[in-house]
Coordinates of C-alpha atoms in Angstrom, one line a residue:
M1 CA 0.0 0.0 0.0
G2 CA 2.7 2.4 1.0
N3 CA 4.8 1.7 -2.1
S4 CA 1.8 2.0 -4.4
S5 CA 0.9 5.2 -2.8
R6 CA 4.5 6.5 -3.3
K7 CA 4.4 5.4 -6.9
E8 CA 1.1 7.1 -7.3
G9 CA 2.5 10.3 -5.7
E10 CA 5.6 10.1 -7.8
E11 CA 3.5 9.6 -10.9
E12 CA 1.4 12.6 -9.9
G13 CA 4.5 14.6 -9.1
G14 CA 5.9 13.7 -12.5
E15 CA 2.7 14.8 -14.1
E16 CA 2.9 18.1 -12.3
K17 CA 6.5 18.7 -13.4
E18 CA 5.5 17.8 -16.9
N19 CA 2.6 20.2 -16.6
E20 CA 5.0 22.9 -15.3
K21 CA 7.4 22.3 -18.2
G22 CA 4.5 22.5 -20.5
D23 CA 3.3 25.7 -19.0
E24 CA 6.8 27.2 -19.3
E25 CA 7.0 26.2 -22.9
E26 CA 3.6 27.6 -23.5
V27 CA 4.6 30.9 -21.8
A28 CA 7.8 31.0 -23.9
E29 CA 5.8 30.3 -27.1
T30 CA 3.3 32.9 -26.1
E31 CA 6.1 35.5 -25.5
E32 CA 7.6 34.7 -28.8
E33 CA 4.2 35.1 -30.5
E34 CA 3.7 38.3 -28.6
E35 CA 7.2 39.5 -29.8
V36 CA 6.3 38.6 -33.3
V37 CA 3.0 40.3 -33.0
V38 CA 4.6 43.4 -31.5
E39 CA 7.2 43.6 -34.2
D40 CA 4.7 43.2 -36.9
E41 CA 2.0 45.4 -35.4
E42 CA 1.0 48.6 -37.1
L43 CA 3.4 51.4 -36.2
P44 CA 2.1 54.6 -34.7
L45 CA 1.0 57.3 -37.1
G46 CA 3.9 59.1 -38.8
V47 CA 6.6 56.5 -37.9
D48 CA 6.5 55.0 -41.3
E49 CA 7.3 58.3 -42.8
L50 CA 10.2 58.8 -40.4
L51 CA 11.6 55.4 -41.3
A52 CA 11.4 56.1 -45.0
S53 CA 12.8 59.6 -44.9
G54 CA 16.4 58.6 -45.2
D55 CA 17.4 61.2 -42.6
P56 CA 20.5 60.2 -40.6
V57 CA 18.7 61.4 -37.4
L58 CA 15.8 59.3 -36.2
D59 CA 13.7 60.3 -33.2
L60 CA 11.3 57.7 -31.9
S61 CA 11.0 59.1 -28.4
Y62 CA 7.9 58.7 -26.3
Y63 CA 6.0 56.3 -28.6
K64 CA 5.8 53.7 -25.7
F65 CA 7.6 51.0 -27.6
R66 CA 8.2 47.8 -25.6
R67 CA 10.5 46.5 -28.3
L68 CA 12.5 48.3 -30.9
P69 CA 10.7 48.1 -34.3
R70 CA 12.7 45.7 -36.6
Q71 CA 12.6 48.2 -39.5
V72 CA 15.0 50.4 -37.5
L73 CA 17.7 47.7 -37.6
D74 CA 17.9 48.0 -41.4
L75 CA 18.6 51.7 -41.4
H76 CA 22.4 51.5 -41.8
H77 CA 22.7 55.2 -42.7
L78 CA 21.6 56.3 -39.2
E79 CA 24.0 58.5 -37.2
K80 CA 21.7 59.5 -34.3
L81 CA 19.0 57.4 -32.8
Y82 CA 16.8 58.7 -30.0
L83 CA 14.6 56.2 -28.2
C84 CA 13.9 58.1 -25.0
G85 CA 10.7 57.7 -23.0
N86 CA 9.7 54.3 -24.2
R87 CA 9.3 51.0 -22.3
L88 CA 12.3 49.2 -23.5
R89 CA 13.8 46.5 -21.3
D90 CA 16.4 45.3 -23.8
V91 CA 17.8 46.2 -27.2
P92 CA 17.9 43.7 -30.1
K93 CA 21.3 42.1 -30.9
R94 CA 21.0 43.2 -34.5
I95 CA 21.6 46.7 -33.5
V96 CA 25.3 46.0 -34.0
Q97 CA 24.6 46.4 -37.7
L98 CA 24.2 50.2 -37.1
Q99 CA 27.9 50.8 -37.0
G100 CA 27.4 54.4 -38.3
L101 CA 25.7 55.5 -35.0
R102 CA 27.4 58.3 -33.3
T103 CA 24.6 59.1 -30.7
L104 CA 22.3 56.7 -29.0
A105 CA 19.7 57.9 -26.5
L106 CA 18.1 55.2 -24.3
D107 CA 17.2 57.4 -21.3
F108 CA 13.7 57.1 -19.6
N109 CA 13.3 53.4 -20.3
K110 CA 13.3 50.3 -18.1
L111 CA 16.7 48.9 -18.7
C112 CA 18.2 47.0 -15.8
D113 CA 21.5 46.3 -17.5
L114 CA 23.3 47.9 -20.4
P115 CA 22.8 45.6 -23.4
L116 CA 26.0 44.0 -24.5
S117 CA 25.0 44.7 -28.1
V118 CA 25.3 48.4 -27.4
C119 CA 28.9 47.9 -26.2
K120 CA 29.7 46.7 -29.8
L121 CA 28.8 50.1 -31.3
T122 CA 32.4 51.2 -31.3
N123 CA 31.9 54.5 -33.1
I124 CA 29.4 55.9 -30.6
T125 CA 30.5 59.3 -29.1
C126 CA 27.4 60.1 -27.0
L127 CA 25.5 57.6 -25.0
Y128 CA 22.5 58.5 -22.8
L129 CA 21.3 56.0 -20.3
G130 CA 19.7 58.2 -17.6
S131 CA 16.5 57.4 -15.7
N132 CA 16.7 53.7 -16.1
R133 CA 17.2 50.9 -13.5
L134 CA 21.0 50.5 -13.8
M135 CA 23.1 49.5 -10.8
G136 CA 26.4 49.1 -12.7
L137 CA 28.0 48.9 -16.1
P138 CA 29.5 45.8 -17.8
P139 CA 33.3 45.5 -18.4
E140 CA 32.5 45.5 -22.2
I141 CA 31.8 49.2 -22.1
S142 CA 35.5 49.6 -22.4
N143 CA 35.1 48.8 -26.1
L144 CA 33.6 52.2 -26.7
H145 CA 36.9 53.9 -27.2
S146 CA 35.3 56.8 -29.1
L147 CA 32.9 57.7 -26.3
R148 CA 33.1 61.3 -25.2
C149 CA 29.8 61.9 -23.4
L150 CA 28.1 59.5 -21.0
W151 CA 24.9 60.2 -19.0
V152 CA 23.9 57.7 -16.4
E153 CA 22.0 60.0 -14.0
S154 CA 18.9 58.9 -12.1
N155 CA 19.9 55.3 -11.7
Y156 CA 20.9 53.1 -8.8
F157 CA 24.7 53.3 -8.7
H158 CA 26.1 52.8 -5.2
R159 CA 29.7 52.7 -6.3
F160 CA 31.5 54.6 -9.0
P161 CA 32.0 52.4 -12.1
K162 CA 35.7 52.0 -12.5
Q163 CA 35.1 50.5 -15.9
L164 CA 35.1 54.1 -17.1
Y165 CA 38.8 54.4 -16.5
D166 CA 39.3 52.5 -19.8
L167 CA 37.5 55.2 -21.8
P168 CA 40.4 57.4 -22.9
R169 CA 38.3 60.1 -24.6
L170 CA 35.5 60.5 -22.1
R171 CA 35.1 64.3 -21.4
S172 CA 31.6 64.6 -19.9
L173 CA 30.2 62.3 -17.2
Q174 CA 26.7 62.8 -15.8
I175 CA 26.3 60.5 -12.8
G176 CA 24.0 62.7 -10.7
D177 CA 20.9 61.5 -8.7
N178 CA 22.4 58.2 -7.8
R179 CA 23.5 56.8 -4.4
L180 CA 27.2 57.5 -4.3
R181 CA 28.8 58.3 -0.9
T182 CA 32.5 58.3 -1.9
L183 CA 34.7 58.4 -5.0
P184 CA 37.6 56.1 -5.7
S185 CA 41.0 57.5 -4.7
D186 CA 42.4 56.9 -8.2
L187 CA 39.7 58.8 -10.0
W188 CA 42.4 61.3 -11.1
R189 CA 43.3 58.6 -13.7
M190 CA 40.4 60.0 -15.9
E191 CA 42.7 62.7 -17.3
S192 CA 40.5 63.5 -20.3
L193 CA 37.5 64.3 -18.1
R194 CA 36.4 68.0 -18.3
G195 CA 32.8 68.0 -16.9
L196 CA 31.7 66.0 -13.9
W197 CA 28.1 66.1 -12.5
L198 CA 27.7 64.6 -9.1
Y199 CA 24.5 66.4 -7.9
G200 CA 21.9 64.6 -5.9
N201 CA 24.1 61.9 -4.4
R202 CA 24.9 61.3 -0.7
F203 CA 28.3 62.9 -0.2
Q204 CA 28.8 64.2 3.3
E205 CA 32.3 65.4 2.7
F206 CA 34.0 67.0 -0.3
P207 CA 35.8 64.2 -2.2
R208 CA 39.4 65.1 -1.9
V209 CA 40.4 63.3 -5.0
L210 CA 38.7 66.0 -7.0
L211 CA 41.5 68.4 -6.0
K212 CA 43.9 66.3 -8.0
M213 CA 41.8 66.7 -11.2
E214 CA 43.2 70.0 -12.3
Q215 CA 41.8 69.6 -15.8
L216 CA 38.1 69.9 -14.6
E217 CA 36.2 72.8 -16.1
I218 CA 32.7 72.0 -14.7
L219 CA 32.0 70.5 -11.3
D220 CA 28.5 70.1 -10.0
L221 CA 27.9 69.0 -6.4
D222 CA 24.3 70.3 -5.9
R223 CA 22.0 68.6 -3.5
N224 CA 24.4 66.7 -1.3
R225 CA 25.2 67.0 2.4
I226 CA 28.5 68.8 2.3
S227 CA 28.9 71.4 5.0
D228 CA 32.5 72.5 4.2
F229 CA 34.3 73.1 0.9
P230 CA 38.1 73.4 0.6
N231 CA 39.9 76.1 -1.3
L232 CA 39.3 75.4 -5.0
H233 CA 42.1 77.5 -6.3
H234 CA 43.9 74.2 -6.9
L235 CA 41.6 73.7 -9.9
P236 CA 43.1 76.3 -12.4
A237 CA 40.9 75.2 -15.3
L238 CA 37.6 75.4 -13.4
Q239 CA 35.0 77.6 -15.0
L240 CA 31.8 76.7 -13.3
F241 CA 31.2 75.3 -9.8
S242 CA 27.8 74.5 -8.4
Y243 CA 27.3 73.9 -4.7
D244 CA 23.6 74.8 -4.3
H245 CA 21.4 73.0 -1.7
N246 CA 24.3 72.0 0.6
P247 CA 24.5 73.1 4.3
V248 CA 27.3 75.5 3.8
K249 CA 27.7 78.8 5.8
E250 CA 29.5 80.7 3.0
P251 CA 30.5 80.3 -0.6
P252 CA 33.6 78.3 -1.3
R253 CA 36.8 80.1 -2.4
V254 CA 37.5 79.8 -6.1
G255 CA 39.4 81.5 -8.8
K256 CA 38.5 85.0 -10.1
E257 CA 37.1 83.6 -13.4
V258 CA 34.9 80.9 -11.9
F259 CA 31.2 81.2 -12.1
L260 CA 29.5 80.2 -8.9
V261 CA 26.0 78.7 -8.4
G262 CA 24.6 78.5 -4.9
E263 CA 23.6 80.4 -1.8
G264 CA 25.6 83.6 -1.5
A265 CA 27.1 83.2 -4.9
E266 CA 25.3 86.3 -6.3
E267 CA 26.8 88.6 -3.7
V268 CA 30.3 87.2 -4.5
L269 CA 29.8 87.7 -8.2
Q270 CA 28.5 91.3 -7.8
T271 CA 31.5 92.2 -5.5
R272 CA 33.9 90.7 -8.0
E273 CA 32.3 92.7 -10.9
R274 CA 32.5 95.9 -9.0
R275 CA 36.2 95.3 -8.3
K276 CA 36.8 94.5 -11.9
E277 CA 35.1 97.7 -13.1
A278 CA 37.1 99.8 -10.6
K279 CA 40.3 98.2 -11.8
E280 CA 39.5 98.9 -15.4
R281 CA 38.6 102.5 -14.6
A282 CA 41.8 103.0 -12.7
E283 CA 43.8 101.6 -15.6
K284 CA 42.0 103.8 -18.1
E285 CA 42.7 106.9 -16.0
A286 CA 46.3 106.0 -15.6
E287 CA 46.6 105.6 -19.4
E288 CA 45.0 109.0 -20.0
A289 CA 47.3 110.7 -17.4
A290 CA 50.4 109.1 -19.1
A291 CA 49.2 110.3 -22.5
A292 CA 48.7 113.9 -21.2
A293 CA 52.1 113.9 -19.6
E294 CA 53.7 112.7 -22.8
A295 CA 51.9 115.4 -24.8
A296 CA 53.0 118.1 -22.4
A297 CA 56.6 117.0 -22.6
N298 CA 56.6 116.9 -26.4
P299 CA 54.5 119.9 -27.7
V300 CA 53.5 119.7 -31.4
I301 CA 54.0 122.8 -33.6
H302 CA 51.1 123.5 -35.9
G303 CA 50.2 125.9 -38.6
I304 CA 52.2 129.1 -39.1
L305 CA 55.0 128.2 -36.7
K306 CA 55.8 125.1 -38.6
K307 CA 55.9 126.9 -41.8
L308 CA 58.1 129.7 -40.4
R309 CA 60.5 127.1 -39.0
M310 CA 60.8 125.4 -42.4
S311 CA 61.2 128.6 -44.4
S312 CA 63.8 130.0 -42.0
A313 CA 65.8 126.8 -42.3
L314 CA 65.7 126.9 -46.1
N315 CA 66.7 130.6 -46.2
L316 CA 69.6 130.0 -43.8
A317 CA 70.8 127.1 -45.9
A318 CA 70.5 129.1 -49.1
A319 CA 72.5 132.0 -47.6
K320 CA 75.3 129.7 -46.4
E321 CA 75.5 128.1 -49.8
K322 CA 75.7 131.5 -51.5
A323 CA 78.4 132.7 -49.1
T324 CA 80.4 129.4 -49.7
N325 CA 80.2 129.8 -53.5
G326 CA 81.0 133.5 -53.5
G327 CA 77.5 134.5 -54.6
V328 CA 77.7 132.4 -57.8
P329 CA 75.4 129.3 -58.2
S330 CA 77.4 126.1 -58.3
S331 CA 75.7 125.1 -61.6
A332 CA 77.0 128.2 -63.3
T333 CA 80.7 128.1 -62.2
E334 CA 81.6 124.4 -61.8
G335 CA 81.6 121.6 -64.2
D336 CA 80.1 118.2 -64.0
E337 CA 83.0 116.8 -62.0
D338 CA 82.4 119.2 -59.1
E339 CA 78.7 118.9 -59.0
P340 CA 78.6 116.0 -56.4
Q341 CA 80.7 118.0 -54.0
S342 CA 78.4 121.1 -54.3
K343 CA 75.4 118.9 -53.5
D344 CA 77.2 117.5 -50.4
E345 CA 77.9 121.1 -49.2
E346 CA 74.3 122.0 -49.8
V347 CA 73.1 119.1 -47.7
D348 CA 75.5 120.0 -44.9
S349 CA 74.3 123.6 -45.0
E350 CA 70.7 122.5 -44.9
R351 CA 71.5 120.2 -41.9
Q352 CA 73.2 123.1 -40.1
G353 CA 70.2 125.3 -40.8
V354 CA 67.8 122.7 -39.4
E355 CA 70.0 122.2 -36.3
L356 CA 70.1 126.0 -35.7
D357 CA 66.3 126.2 -36.2
E358 CA 65.7 123.4 -33.7
A359 CA 67.8 125.3 -31.2
E360 CA 65.5 128.3 -31.7
L361 CA 62.4 126.1 -31.3
E362 CA 62.1 126.6 -27.6
Y363 CA 62.2 130.3 -28.0
E364 CA 59.6 130.2 -30.7
D365 CA 57.3 128.1 -28.5
E366 CA 57.6 130.6 -25.7
D367 CA 56.6 133.4 -28.1
L368 CA 53.7 131.5 -29.5
G369 CA 51.0 133.7 -27.9
Y370 CA 52.8 136.9 -29.0
E371 CA 53.2 135.8 -32.6
R372 CA 49.6 134.9 -32.9
E373 CA 48.6 138.3 -31.6
E374 CA 51.0 139.9 -34.1
L375 CA 49.4 137.9 -36.9
I376 CA 46.0 139.1 -35.8
Y377 CA 47.2 142.6 -35.8
E378 CA 48.6 142.2 -39.3
G379 CA 45.3 140.9 -40.5
E380 CA 43.5 143.9 -39.1
D381 CA 46.1 146.3 -40.7
Y382 CA 45.5 144.6 -44.0
E383 CA 41.7 145.0 -43.8
G384 CA 41.9 148.7 -42.7
Y385 CA 45.0 150.5 -44.1
G386 CA 45.6 148.0 -46.8
G387 CA 42.1 148.5 -48.2
A388 CA 42.5 152.2 -48.1
G389 CA 45.9 151.9 -49.9
L390 CA 44.4 149.8 -52.6
E391 CA 41.6 152.3 -53.2
Y392 CA 44.2 155.2 -53.4
E393 CA 46.4 153.3 -55.9
R394 CA 43.4 152.6 -58.0
A395 CA 42.4 156.3 -58.0
E396 CA 45.9 157.2 -59.0
M397 CA 45.9 154.8 -61.8
D398 CA 42.6 156.2 -63.1
Y399 CA 44.0 159.7 -62.9
E400 CA 47.1 158.8 -64.9
Y401 CA 44.9 157.1 -67.5
E402 CA 42.8 160.3 -67.8
G403 CA 45.9 162.5 -68.2
E404 CA 47.3 160.3 -71.0
E405 CA 43.9 160.5 -72.7
L406 CA 44.0 164.3 -72.6
E407 CA 47.5 164.5 -74.0
E408 CA 46.5 162.2 -76.9
N409 CA 43.5 164.4 -77.7
A410 CA 45.6 167.5 -77.6
Q411 CA 48.1 166.0 -80.0
G412 CA 45.3 164.9 -82.2
G413 CA 43.8 168.4 -82.3
G414 CA 47.2 170.0 -83.2
A415 CA 47.6 167.7 -86.0

């Protein structure tokens, strides 16, 4: 009885196992059928046109796809593929055919792991995986040697993924809104990194390893629990530092060119701007004062004084040349052989005249006001007496003309 009952129980248990296997096979078959149905189902309105456009950029975001439409995998010309805001849990293996992809956006989906097929797209430069369910990254991500920008924000990272050390061209890393408490002490090995976003994590102290990353240009530590920041002058390349929503008492000390974001940052920036304007104003005033001093030390001769200086120099040179040649021009007394010598003497005389005139320059500058008054007086004399003299000369010419006419008439009458 007992044996028979055991056999019956074993037979029943075997039937149950067979039924379970059958159920699993049916479920698998059902899933495969569903996958086929989903892939072959009618695409949302307008998607067919997007697929047939031939555009290297394809945006299929927020269509609520559970699986990537198979037609996409035949678009070998694609360079940018946006699949944000769908319900993807995986990516088909055939996506490796899209080796022309440079940008792949898979954020706001339901990925629990980075598909290994994505890690074979070696030409990708920008990969967006934010707002998924990732807890880590596979070692195969090191195959993406061209990757420059990686966003994995709003996931479940408890530790910094050291696999990123093997990405030699990575410049921008978004790993905010995760669960990081510390950073690895050898993070400085990421020498190509320029922007690091660590906002919304669980740091209670400033990660000291960041002070060794002198190449950083953007550092974001918003929404952490850091109460004290060190002097960040050690980061000479830093351009933007955000520390907002941290329990700090005062803004951190940074370089003069760093833009701050956080409590008290506005006052710091305004003070810095006022100091900059005051410095520029002082430099401008100093330049103007130097220019005025130089102008006072080197006065410029204008107008009539400059002409008088030149004419006096020429006259003096001509007089000396005449005295040297005995009052006879060199061209009239000397032949062709002596002509070069006379020219040299003329040049020497002119130079002596210029030197003498420059010696008198200071005297002429002192008498500038007097000479201008004298010129004004001469102008008045010309307008007054000069005009009267001209009228008198004209009257005299008319009188002579009339006398000559009378004499001619008398001679004509005598004849």
